[in-house]
Amino acid sequence: AIESGVAQKVITDWETYAIELDKRLGLDNQLMRVLGAKARRNPKRLVFAEADNIKILKSAQIAYDERIAYPILLGDEKAIRQMALDNSIDIDDMPIIDPRNDEYEEKRQQFGELYFKKRQRKGVNQYEATKMMKDRTYFGCMMVETGDADAVISGLTRNYADAIRPALQVIGMEEGVKKIAGMYMLLTKRGPLFLADTTVNLNPTAEELADITLLAAKEVRSFNLVPRIAMLSYSNFGSSDTPEARLVARAKDIVKQKDPTIIIDGEIQPNIAFNQEILRDNYPFSELVDQEVNTLIFPNLAAGNIAYNLMKEIGGADAVGPILLGLKKPVHVLQLGSSVRSITNMALIAVIDAQLKCQNANQDPAK
Ligand code: ACO
């Protein structure tokens, strides 16, 4: 019920949507409002790679109407125009690109050559590389890579793993990052809660888990929040002397070595991390005493993925994500079958990511 009500409301204005969402969920999530305003201050050129899907087209319209983004639509032009007409969606100001069309042969050649350079020692030949550019996910990533666009969202109709490979192959990772990871922001009654890794790395080592934690912390800071991190396990500070629990404690130590100022502790169970009384009585030494935890790091993908889905489905939290962490440029991959509201939220995150990454690169490709 929340889904359809809010999805309709969002079409009129972002502010109303955020307030409505808060009311319906009984929350006070200023965060989405702040993010909406932030995106609007500097909208970016955002590629919607599956624009012949009605949910994507509606999200593009909302993002445009809300002045969050300048949408670029990828897909069959005739089909997109017909769908827009049938659903009274105004796409007059949105460029449509069909990577399969002859019109874009030169572009495919250019992108194919670049892709070949990147992948020539990974078993790809020139012919294949150019042919792959007919694929909208590759084409969209390549647009961002070459500066033809600022960000891309894709993956609604694809298996998640297949949708992130083009991003890994075309865009690659930020300097110093060894593994990308996925994070969800859950809008809960106690405020935003960030969960990682919920979508990418199956069984990270302690070093990898530490890197995931640092990536998540960086992202939380980009929302102007101080990360307060619980490294989750089934054990509390050595209560189960098992390899899994020790791995998490070791990851915490590595994070602390790399960033001594960060507020973090573990390994810890979530019920303890959120219960100040138990924490104070039993673990008074913990850094999480008197801290409101807002970032949860899971020991493996199974735990993270199951936790966010349970919180979403049973706990009634509103989930924004998956937000990809560690890529050099803003590519965000939707969960298969996402709702209009989730896609629009991801459009917002992609624009904010693009603002940040353009700033970091000290250049704005929109100019
Ligand atoms: N970070 C950065 N690069 C990576 C990562 C990573 N985490 N994982 C793989 N790569 C690199 C590989 O090294 C490889 O590089 P190369 O081709 O230049 O040598 C490239 O990405 C592609 O590698 P593949 O072997 O094709 O990919 P792999 O089989 O390792 O799969 C993937 C990578 C898709 C991310 C894998 O880890 C995976 O399937 N993860 C789980 C996805 C999933 O099912 N998520 C849960 C559901 S999704 C949801 O809930 C929204």
PDB file of N, CA, C and O in Angstrom, residues 128-197:
ATOM      1  N   GLU A 128      34.410  -8.393 -31.637  1.00  0.00           N
ATOM      2  CA  GLU A 128      33.491  -8.622 -30.495  1.00  0.00           C
ATOM      3  C   GLU A 128      33.244  -7.336 -29.717  1.00  0.00           C
ATOM      4  O   GLU A 128      32.123  -7.039 -29.309  1.00  0.00           O
ATOM      5  N   ALA A 129      34.333  -6.601 -29.503  1.00  0.00           N
ATOM      6  CA  ALA A 129      34.247  -5.375 -28.698  1.00  0.00           C
ATOM      7  C   ALA A 129      33.237  -4.408 -29.313  1.00  0.00           C
ATOM      8  O   ALA A 129      32.390  -3.857 -28.613  1.00  0.00           O
ATOM      9  N   THR A 130      33.323  -4.235 -30.623  1.00  0.00           N
ATOM     10  CA  THR A 130      32.403  -3.299 -31.295  1.00  0.00           C
ATOM     11  C   THR A 130      30.974  -3.837 -31.231  1.00  0.00           C
ATOM     12  O   THR A 130      30.025  -3.087 -30.984  1.00  0.00           O
ATOM     13  N   LYS A 131      30.845  -5.152 -31.427  1.00  0.00           N
ATOM     14  CA  LYS A 131      29.517  -5.756 -31.394  1.00  0.00           C
ATOM     15  C   LYS A 131      28.872  -5.602 -30.006  1.00  0.00           C
ATOM     16  O   LYS A 131      27.668  -5.367 -29.884  1.00  0.00           O
ATOM     17  N   MET A 132      29.701  -5.705 -28.978  1.00  0.00           N
ATOM     18  CA  MET A 132      29.159  -5.603 -27.608  1.00  0.00           C
ATOM     19  C   MET A 132      28.555  -4.239 -27.322  1.00  0.00           C
ATOM     20  O   MET A 132      27.731  -4.091 -26.419  1.00  0.00           O
ATOM     21  N   MET A 133      28.944  -3.249 -28.108  1.00  0.00           N
ATOM     22  CA  MET A 133      28.439  -1.903 -27.858  1.00  0.00           C
ATOM     23  C   MET A 133      26.977  -1.739 -28.275  1.00  0.00           C
ATOM     24  O   MET A 133      26.363  -0.708 -28.059  1.00  0.00           O
ATOM     25  N   LYS A 134      26.426  -2.789 -28.895  1.00  0.00           N
ATOM     26  CA  LYS A 134      24.980  -2.774 -29.162  1.00  0.00           C
ATOM     27  C   LYS A 134      24.212  -3.036 -27.871  1.00  0.00           C
ATOM     28  O   LYS A 134      23.025  -2.792 -27.784  1.00  0.00           O
ATOM     29  N   ASP A 135      24.925  -3.567 -26.879  1.00  0.00           N
ATOM     30  CA  ASP A 135      24.301  -3.851 -25.589  1.00  0.00           C
ATOM     31  C   ASP A 135      24.193  -2.524 -24.818  1.00  0.00           C
ATOM     32  O   ASP A 135      25.179  -1.812 -24.646  1.00  0.00           O
ATOM     33  N   ARG A 136      22.983  -2.251 -24.348  1.00  0.00           N
ATOM     34  CA  ARG A 136      22.744  -0.937 -23.738  1.00  0.00           C
ATOM     35  C   ARG A 136      23.516  -0.725 -22.441  1.00  0.00           C
ATOM     36  O   ARG A 136      23.882   0.391 -22.112  1.00  0.00           O
ATOM     37  N   THR A 137      23.752  -1.802 -21.693  1.00  0.00           N
ATOM     38  CA  THR A 137      24.497  -1.621 -20.435  1.00  0.00           C
ATOM     39  C   THR A 137      25.935  -1.223 -20.748  1.00  0.00           C
ATOM     40  O   THR A 137      26.491  -0.296 -20.136  1.00  0.00           O
ATOM     41  N   TYR A 138      26.553  -1.907 -21.729  1.00  0.00           N
ATOM     42  CA  TYR A 138      27.919  -1.542 -22.124  1.00  0.00           C
ATOM     43  C   TYR A 138      27.955  -0.140 -22.717  1.00  0.00           C
ATOM     44  O   TYR A 138      28.820   0.673 -22.394  1.00  0.00           O
ATOM     45  N   PHE A 139      26.986   0.150 -23.605  1.00  0.00           N
ATOM     46  CA  PHE A 139      26.948   1.458 -24.265  1.00  0.00           C
ATOM     47  C   PHE A 139      26.797   2.567 -23.209  1.00  0.00           C
ATOM     48  O   PHE A 139      27.495   3.577 -23.244  1.00  0.00           O
ATOM     49  N   GLY A 140      25.888   2.342 -22.254  1.00  0.00           N
ATOM     50  CA  GLY A 140      25.640   3.333 -21.199  1.00  0.00           C
ATOM     51  C   GLY A 140      26.886   3.562 -20.357  1.00  0.00           C
ATOM     52  O   GLY A 140      27.261   4.708 -20.072  1.00  0.00           O
ATOM     53  N   CYS A 141      27.551   2.476 -19.973  1.00  0.00           N
ATOM     54  CA  CYS A 141      28.787   2.613 -19.186  1.00  0.00           C
ATOM     55  C   CYS A 141      29.841   3.370 -19.991  1.00  0.00           C
ATOM     56  O   CYS A 141      30.573   4.210 -19.466  1.00  0.00           O
ATOM     57  N   MET A 142      29.903   3.052 -21.282  1.00  0.00           N
ATOM     58  CA  MET A 142      30.902   3.703 -22.130  1.00  0.00           C
ATOM     59  C   MET A 142      30.601   5.199 -22.273  1.00  0.00           C
ATOM     60  O   MET A 142      31.514   6.013 -22.340  1.00  0.00           O
ATOM     61  N   MET A 143      29.313   5.563 -22.296  1.00  0.00           N
ATOM     62  CA  MET A 143      28.963   6.992 -22.359  1.00  0.00           C
ATOM     63  C   MET A 143      29.519   7.720 -21.133  1.00  0.00           C
ATOM     64  O   MET A 143      30.023   8.836 -21.236  1.00  0.00           O
ATOM     65  N   VAL A 144      29.412   7.069 -19.977  1.00  0.00           N
ATOM     66  CA  VAL A 144      29.919   7.702 -18.754  1.00  0.00           C
ATOM     67  C   VAL A 144      31.447   7.730 -18.783  1.00  0.00           C
ATOM     68  O   VAL A 144      32.078   8.737 -18.458  1.00  0.00           O
ATOM     69  N   GLU A 145      32.038   6.630 -19.234  1.00  0.00           N
ATOM     70  CA  GLU A 145      33.499   6.538 -19.284  1.00  0.00           C
ATOM     71  C   GLU A 145      34.098   7.634 -20.175  1.00  0.00           C
ATOM     72  O   GLU A 145      35.144   8.199 -19.863  1.00  0.00           O
ATOM     73  N   THR A 146      33.401   7.929 -21.297  1.00  0.00           N
ATOM     74  CA  THR A 146      33.965   8.899 -22.241  1.00  0.00           C
ATOM     75  C   THR A 146      33.489  10.331 -21.975  1.00  0.00           C
ATOM     76  O   THR A 146      33.882  11.254 -22.681  1.00  0.00           O
ATOM     77  N   GLY A 147      32.604  10.505 -20.997  1.00  0.00           N
ATOM     78  CA  GLY A 147      32.136  11.863 -20.686  1.00  0.00           C
ATOM     79  C   GLY A 147      30.916  12.283 -21.496  1.00  0.00           C
ATOM     80  O   GLY A 147      30.492  13.435 -21.431  1.00  0.00           O
ATOM     81  N   ASP A 148      30.308  11.369 -22.270  1.00  0.00           N
ATOM     82  CA  ASP A 148      29.072  11.705 -22.989  1.00  0.00           C
ATOM     83  C   ASP A 148      27.900  11.821 -22.020  1.00  0.00           C
ATOM     84  O   ASP A 148      26.832  12.335 -22.363  1.00  0.00           O
ATOM     85  N   ALA A 149      28.057  11.269 -20.817  1.00  0.00           N
ATOM     86  CA  ALA A 149      27.027  11.360 -19.778  1.00  0.00           C
ATOM     87  C   ALA A 149      27.729  11.359 -18.431  1.00  0.00           C
ATOM     88  O   ALA A 149      28.932  11.070 -18.348  1.00  0.00           O
ATOM     89  N   ASP A 150      26.975  11.705 -17.391  1.00  0.00           N
ATOM     90  CA  ASP A 150      27.599  11.804 -16.066  1.00  0.00           C
ATOM     91  C   ASP A 150      27.392  10.561 -15.211  1.00  0.00           C
ATOM     92  O   ASP A 150      28.171  10.301 -14.296  1.00  0.00           O
ATOM     93  N   ALA A 151      26.290   9.843 -15.452  1.00  0.00           N
ATOM     94  CA  ALA A 151      25.994   8.662 -14.631  1.00  0.00           C
ATOM     95  C   ALA A 151      25.052   7.752 -15.402  1.00  0.00           C
ATOM     96  O   ALA A 151      24.393   8.195 -16.356  1.00  0.00           O
ATOM     97  N   VAL A 152      24.998   6.503 -14.982  1.00  0.00           N
ATOM     98  CA  VAL A 152      24.088   5.557 -15.653  1.00  0.00           C
ATOM     99  C   VAL A 152      23.410   4.684 -14.602  1.00  0.00           C
ATOM    100  O   VAL A 152      24.027   4.320 -13.594  1.00  0.00           O
ATOM    101  N   ILE A 153      22.123   4.406 -14.830  1.00  0.00           N
ATOM    102  CA  ILE A 153      21.488   3.348 -14.041  1.00  0.00           C
ATOM    103  C   ILE A 153      20.928   2.287 -14.988  1.00  0.00           C
ATOM    104  O   ILE A 153      20.358   2.600 -16.026  1.00  0.00           O
ATOM    105  N   SER A 154      21.139   1.034 -14.609  1.00  0.00           N
ATOM    106  CA  SER A 154      20.712  -0.068 -15.470  1.00  0.00           C
ATOM    107  C   SER A 154      20.428  -1.285 -14.599  1.00  0.00           C
ATOM    108  O   SER A 154      20.538  -1.216 -13.374  1.00  0.00           O
ATOM    109  N   GLY A 155      20.068  -2.374 -15.232  1.00  0.00           N
ATOM    110  CA  GLY A 155      19.995  -3.633 -14.497  1.00  0.00           C
ATOM    111  C   GLY A 155      18.611  -4.079 -14.083  1.00  0.00           C
ATOM    112  O   GLY A 155      18.463  -5.154 -13.514  1.00  0.00           O
ATOM    113  N   LEU A 156      17.596  -3.260 -14.370  1.00  0.00           N
ATOM    114  CA  LEU A 156      16.243  -3.600 -13.920  1.00  0.00           C
ATOM    115  C   LEU A 156      15.786  -4.950 -14.443  1.00  0.00           C
ATOM    116  O   LEU A 156      15.100  -5.698 -13.760  1.00  0.00           O
ATOM    117  N   THR A 157      16.201  -5.237 -15.687  1.00  0.00           N
ATOM    118  CA  THR A 157      15.692  -6.450 -16.322  1.00  0.00           C
ATOM    119  C   THR A 157      16.751  -7.551 -16.410  1.00  0.00           C
ATOM    120  O   THR A 157      16.585  -8.500 -17.156  1.00  0.00           O
ATOM    121  N   ARG A 158      17.853  -7.371 -15.702  1.00  0.00           N
ATOM    122  CA  ARG A 158      18.934  -8.365 -15.810  1.00  0.00           C
ATOM    123  C   ARG A 158      19.307  -8.914 -14.458  1.00  0.00           C
ATOM    124  O   ARG A 158      19.117  -8.253 -13.437  1.00  0.00           O
ATOM    125  N   ASN A 159      19.902 -10.071 -14.496  1.00  0.00           N
ATOM    126  CA  ASN A 159      20.523 -10.644 -13.321  1.00  0.00           C
ATOM    127  C   ASN A 159      21.590  -9.668 -12.806  1.00  0.00           C
ATOM    128  O   ASN A 159      22.329  -9.087 -13.593  1.00  0.00           O
ATOM    129  N   TYR A 160      21.643  -9.471 -11.499  1.00  0.00           N
ATOM    130  CA  TYR A 160      22.507  -8.446 -10.905  1.00  0.00           C
ATOM    131  C   TYR A 160      23.978  -8.626 -11.312  1.00  0.00           C
ATOM    132  O   TYR A 160      24.650  -7.675 -11.705  1.00  0.00           O
ATOM    133  N   ALA A 161      24.449  -9.865 -11.209  1.00  0.00           N
ATOM    134  CA  ALA A 161      25.862 -10.124 -11.521  1.00  0.00           C
ATOM    135  C   ALA A 161      26.174  -9.750 -12.978  1.00  0.00           C
ATOM    136  O   ALA A 161      27.203  -9.134 -13.262  1.00  0.00           O
ATOM    137  N   ASP A 162      25.258 -10.076 -13.904  1.00  0.00           N
ATOM    138  CA  ASP A 162      25.489  -9.749 -15.314  1.00  0.00           C
ATOM    139  C   ASP A 162      25.481  -8.239 -15.541  1.00  0.00           C
ATOM    140  O   ASP A 162      26.139  -7.733 -16.451  1.00  0.00           O
ATOM    141  N   ALA A 163      24.702  -7.536 -14.710  1.00  0.00           N
ATOM    142  CA  ALA A 163      24.614  -6.091 -14.899  1.00  0.00           C
ATOM    143  C   ALA A 163      25.813  -5.356 -14.304  1.00  0.00           C
ATOM    144  O   ALA A 163      26.135  -4.248 -14.752  1.00  0.00           O
ATOM    145  N   ILE A 164      26.476  -5.948 -13.285  1.00  0.00           N
ATOM    146  CA  ILE A 164      27.635  -5.205 -12.757  1.00  0.00           C
ATOM    147  C   ILE A 164      28.937  -5.497 -13.507  1.00  0.00           C
ATOM    148  O   ILE A 164      29.857  -4.703 -13.463  1.00  0.00           O
ATOM    149  N   ARG A 165      28.996  -6.604 -14.227  1.00  0.00           N
ATOM    150  CA  ARG A 165      30.234  -6.909 -14.961  1.00  0.00           C
ATOM    151  C   ARG A 165      30.615  -5.783 -15.938  1.00  0.00           C
ATOM    152  O   ARG A 165      31.777  -5.374 -15.951  1.00  0.00           O
ATOM    153  N   PRO A 166      29.656  -5.288 -16.766  1.00  0.00           N
ATOM    154  CA  PRO A 166      30.049  -4.192 -17.669  1.00  0.00           C
ATOM    155  C   PRO A 166      30.638  -3.004 -16.914  1.00  0.00           C
ATOM    156  O   PRO A 166      31.606  -2.380 -17.366  1.00  0.00           O
ATOM    157  N   ALA A 167      30.094  -2.699 -15.737  1.00  0.00           N
ATOM    158  CA  ALA A 167      30.618  -1.572 -14.953  1.00  0.00           C
ATOM    159  C   ALA A 167      32.054  -1.860 -14.529  1.00  0.00           C
ATOM    160  O   ALA A 167      32.931  -0.998 -14.630  1.00  0.00           O
ATOM    161  N   LEU A 168      32.303  -3.092 -14.091  1.00  0.00           N
ATOM    162  CA  LEU A 168      33.659  -3.452 -13.661  1.00  0.00           C
ATOM    163  C   LEU A 168      34.627  -3.399 -14.837  1.00  0.00           C
ATOM    164  O   LEU A 168      35.747  -2.924 -14.716  1.00  0.00           O
ATOM    165  N   GLN A 169      34.155  -3.885 -15.993  1.00  0.00           N
ATOM    166  CA  GLN A 169      35.045  -3.973 -17.155  1.00  0.00           C
ATOM    167  C   GLN A 169      35.279  -2.614 -17.829  1.00  0.00           C
ATOM    168  O   GLN A 169      36.372  -2.337 -18.313  1.00  0.00           O
ATOM    169  N   VAL A 170      34.245  -1.779 -17.863  1.00  0.00           N
ATOM    170  CA  VAL A 170      34.362  -0.513 -18.594  1.00  0.00           C
ATOM    171  C   VAL A 170      34.867   0.607 -17.680  1.00  0.00           C
ATOM    172  O   VAL A 170      35.766   1.359 -18.038  1.00  0.00           O
ATOM    173  N   ILE A 171      34.286   0.729 -16.514  1.00  0.00           N
ATOM    174  CA  ILE A 171      34.594   1.867 -15.641  1.00  0.00           C
ATOM    175  C   ILE A 171      35.762   1.541 -14.701  1.00  0.00           C
ATOM    176  O   ILE A 171      36.660   2.354 -14.505  1.00  0.00           O
ATOM    177  N   GLY A 172      35.706   0.391 -14.080  1.00  0.00           N
ATOM    178  CA  GLY A 172      36.768   0.005 -13.148  1.00  0.00           C
ATOM    179  C   GLY A 172      36.662   0.732 -11.815  1.00  0.00           C
ATOM    180  O   GLY A 172      35.707   1.467 -11.565  1.00  0.00           O
ATOM    181  N   MET A 173      37.664   0.492 -10.998  1.00  0.00           N
ATOM    182  CA  MET A 173      37.569   0.973  -9.622  1.00  0.00           C
ATOM    183  C   MET A 173      38.297   2.285  -9.386  1.00  0.00           C
ATOM    184  O   MET A 173      39.211   2.641 -10.117  1.00  0.00           O
ATOM    185  N   GLU A 174      37.850   2.954  -8.338  1.00  0.00           N
ATOM    186  CA  GLU A 174      38.521   4.170  -7.882  1.00  0.00           C
ATOM    187  C   GLU A 174      39.951   3.810  -7.501  1.00  0.00           C
ATOM    188  O   GLU A 174      40.203   2.676  -7.086  1.00  0.00           O
ATOM    189  N   GLU A 175      40.833   4.803  -7.567  1.00  0.00           N
ATOM    190  CA  GLU A 175      42.220   4.546  -7.196  1.00  0.00           C
ATOM    191  C   GLU A 175      42.297   4.007  -5.758  1.00  0.00           C
ATOM    192  O   GLU A 175      41.624   4.530  -4.862  1.00  0.00           O
ATOM    193  N   GLY A 176      43.070   2.977  -5.573  1.00  0.00           N
ATOM    194  CA  GLY A 176      43.279   2.428  -4.230  1.00  0.00           C
ATOM    195  C   GLY A 176      42.245   1.390  -3.815  1.00  0.00           C
ATOM    196  O   GLY A 176      42.419   0.718  -2.811  1.00  0.00           O
ATOM    197  N   VAL A 177      41.154   1.268  -4.589  1.00  0.00           N
ATOM    198  CA  VAL A 177      40.112   0.298  -4.226  1.00  0.00           C
ATOM    199  C   VAL A 177      40.425  -1.041  -4.884  1.00  0.00           C
ATOM    200  O   VAL A 177      40.785  -1.095  -6.054  1.00  0.00           O
ATOM    201  N   LYS A 178      40.307  -2.124  -4.102  1.00  0.00           N
ATOM    202  CA  LYS A 178      40.618  -3.445  -4.666  1.00  0.00           C
ATOM    203  C   LYS A 178      39.355  -4.212  -5.032  1.00  0.00           C
ATOM    204  O   LYS A 178      39.354  -5.051  -5.918  1.00  0.00           O
ATOM    205  N   LYS A 179      38.263  -3.972  -4.301  1.00  0.00           N
ATOM    206  CA  LYS A 179      36.996  -4.665  -4.567  1.00  0.00           C
ATOM    207  C   LYS A 179      35.845  -3.679  -4.425  1.00  0.00           C
ATOM    208  O   LYS A 179      35.815  -2.923  -3.441  1.00  0.00           O
ATOM    209  N   ILE A 180      34.932  -3.703  -5.366  1.00  0.00           N
ATOM    210  CA  ILE A 180      33.730  -2.888  -5.166  1.00  0.00           C
ATOM    211  C   ILE A 180      32.800  -3.634  -4.207  1.00  0.00           C
ATOM    212  O   ILE A 180      32.969  -4.827  -3.953  1.00  0.00           O
ATOM    213  N   ALA A 181      31.828  -2.926  -3.687  1.00  0.00           N
ATOM    214  CA  ALA A 181      30.859  -3.552  -2.774  1.00  0.00           C
ATOM    215  C   ALA A 181      29.509  -2.859  -2.948  1.00  0.00           C
ATOM    216  O   ALA A 181      29.403  -1.851  -3.645  1.00  0.00           O
ATOM    217  N   GLY A 182      28.491  -3.430  -2.314  1.00  0.00           N
ATOM    218  CA  GLY A 182      27.145  -2.861  -2.432  1.00  0.00           C
ATOM    219  C   GLY A 182      26.590  -2.489  -1.068  1.00  0.00           C
ATOM    220  O   GLY A 182      26.831  -3.181  -0.079  1.00  0.00           O
ATOM    221  N   MET A 183      25.854  -1.369  -1.043  1.00  0.00           N
ATOM    222  CA  MET A 183      25.317  -0.909   0.238  1.00  0.00           C
ATOM    223  C   MET A 183      23.845  -0.529   0.090  1.00  0.00           C
ATOM    224  O   MET A 183      23.438  -0.011  -0.942  1.00  0.00           O
ATOM    225  N   TYR A 184      23.081  -0.805   1.099  1.00  0.00           N
ATOM    226  CA  TYR A 184      21.696  -0.330   1.143  1.00  0.00           C
ATOM    227  C   TYR A 184      21.574   0.705   2.232  1.00  0.00           C
ATOM    228  O   TYR A 184      22.204   0.593   3.287  1.00  0.00           O
ATOM    229  N   MET A 185      20.747   1.730   1.949  1.00  0.00           N
ATOM    230  CA  MET A 185      20.380   2.675   2.992  1.00  0.00           C
ATOM    231  C   MET A 185      18.944   2.342   3.373  1.00  0.00           C
ATOM    232  O   MET A 185      18.056   2.345   2.511  1.00  0.00           O
ATOM    233  N   LEU A 186      18.736   2.012   4.625  1.00  0.00           N
ATOM    234  CA  LEU A 186      17.384   1.689   5.072  1.00  0.00           C
ATOM    235  C   LEU A 186      16.848   2.858   5.880  1.00  0.00           C
ATOM    236  O   LEU A 186      17.505   3.332   6.814  1.00  0.00           O
ATOM    237  N   LEU A 187      15.674   3.330   5.475  1.00  0.00           N
ATOM    238  CA  LEU A 187      15.064   4.430   6.214  1.00  0.00           C
ATOM    239  C   LEU A 187      14.188   3.804   7.291  1.00  0.00           C
ATOM    240  O   LEU A 187      13.146   3.224   6.998  1.00  0.00           O
ATOM    241  N   THR A 188      14.650   3.895   8.514  1.00  0.00           N
ATOM    242  CA  THR A 188      13.953   3.215   9.615  1.00  0.00           C
ATOM    243  C   THR A 188      13.446   4.248  10.621  1.00  0.00           C
ATOM    244  O   THR A 188      13.785   5.434  10.535  1.00  0.00           O
ATOM    245  N   LYS A 189      12.687   3.756  11.573  1.00  0.00           N
ATOM    246  CA  LYS A 189      12.131   4.648  12.605  1.00  0.00           C
ATOM    247  C   LYS A 189      13.232   5.344  13.394  1.00  0.00           C
ATOM    248  O   LYS A 189      13.041   6.424  13.917  1.00  0.00           O
ATOM    249  N   ARG A 190      14.387   4.698  13.500  1.00  0.00           N
ATOM    250  CA  ARG A 190      15.474   5.311  14.266  1.00  0.00           C
ATOM    251  C   ARG A 190      16.421   6.123  13.386  1.00  0.00           C
ATOM    252  O   ARG A 190      17.499   6.526  13.815  1.00  0.00           O
ATOM    253  N   GLY A 191      16.026   6.353  12.151  1.00  0.00           N
ATOM    254  CA  GLY A 191      16.860   7.154  11.246  1.00  0.00           C
ATOM    255  C   GLY A 191      17.490   6.262  10.196  1.00  0.00           C
ATOM    256  O   GLY A 191      17.243   5.052  10.170  1.00  0.00           O
ATOM    257  N   PRO A 192      18.311   6.854   9.310  1.00  0.00           N
ATOM    258  CA  PRO A 192      18.908   6.033   8.255  1.00  0.00           C
ATOM    259  C   PRO A 192      19.924   5.032   8.805  1.00  0.00           C
ATOM    260  O   PRO A 192      20.693   5.353   9.708  1.00  0.00           O
ATOM    261  N   LEU A 193      19.866   3.841   8.249  1.00  0.00           N
ATOM    262  CA  LEU A 193      20.777   2.782   8.652  1.00  0.00           C
ATOM    263  C   LEU A 193      21.450   2.268   7.377  1.00  0.00           C
ATOM    264  O   LEU A 193      20.762   2.001   6.389  1.00  0.00           O
ATOM    265  N   PHE A 194      22.780   2.143   7.413  1.00  0.00           N
ATOM    266  CA  PHE A 194      23.513   1.732   6.216  1.00  0.00           C
ATOM    267  C   PHE A 194      24.022   0.301   6.400  1.00  0.00           C
ATOM    268  O   PHE A 194      24.615  -0.006   7.437  1.00  0.00           O
ATOM    269  N   LEU A 195      23.791  -0.530   5.391  1.00  0.00           N
ATOM    270  CA  LEU A 195      24.175  -1.940   5.487  1.00  0.00           C
ATOM    271  C   LEU A 195      25.111  -2.309   4.338  1.00  0.00           C
ATOM    272  O   LEU A 195      24.815  -1.999   3.181  1.00  0.00           O
ATOM    273  N   ALA A 196      26.228  -2.965   4.658  1.00  0.00           N
ATOM    274  CA  ALA A 196      27.151  -3.416   3.604  1.00  0.00           C
ATOM    275  C   ALA A 196      27.853  -4.697   4.070  1.00  0.00           C
ATOM    276  O   ALA A 196      27.943  -4.935   5.265  1.00  0.00           O
ATOM    277  N   ASP A 197      28.340  -5.469   3.209  1.00  0.00           N
ATOM    278  CA  ASP A 197      28.114  -5.553   1.789  1.00  0.00           C
ATOM    279  C   ASP A 197      26.851  -6.392   1.582  1.00  0.00           C
ATOM    280  O   ASP A 197      26.810  -7.531   2.028  1.00  0.00           O
TER     281      ASP A 197
END
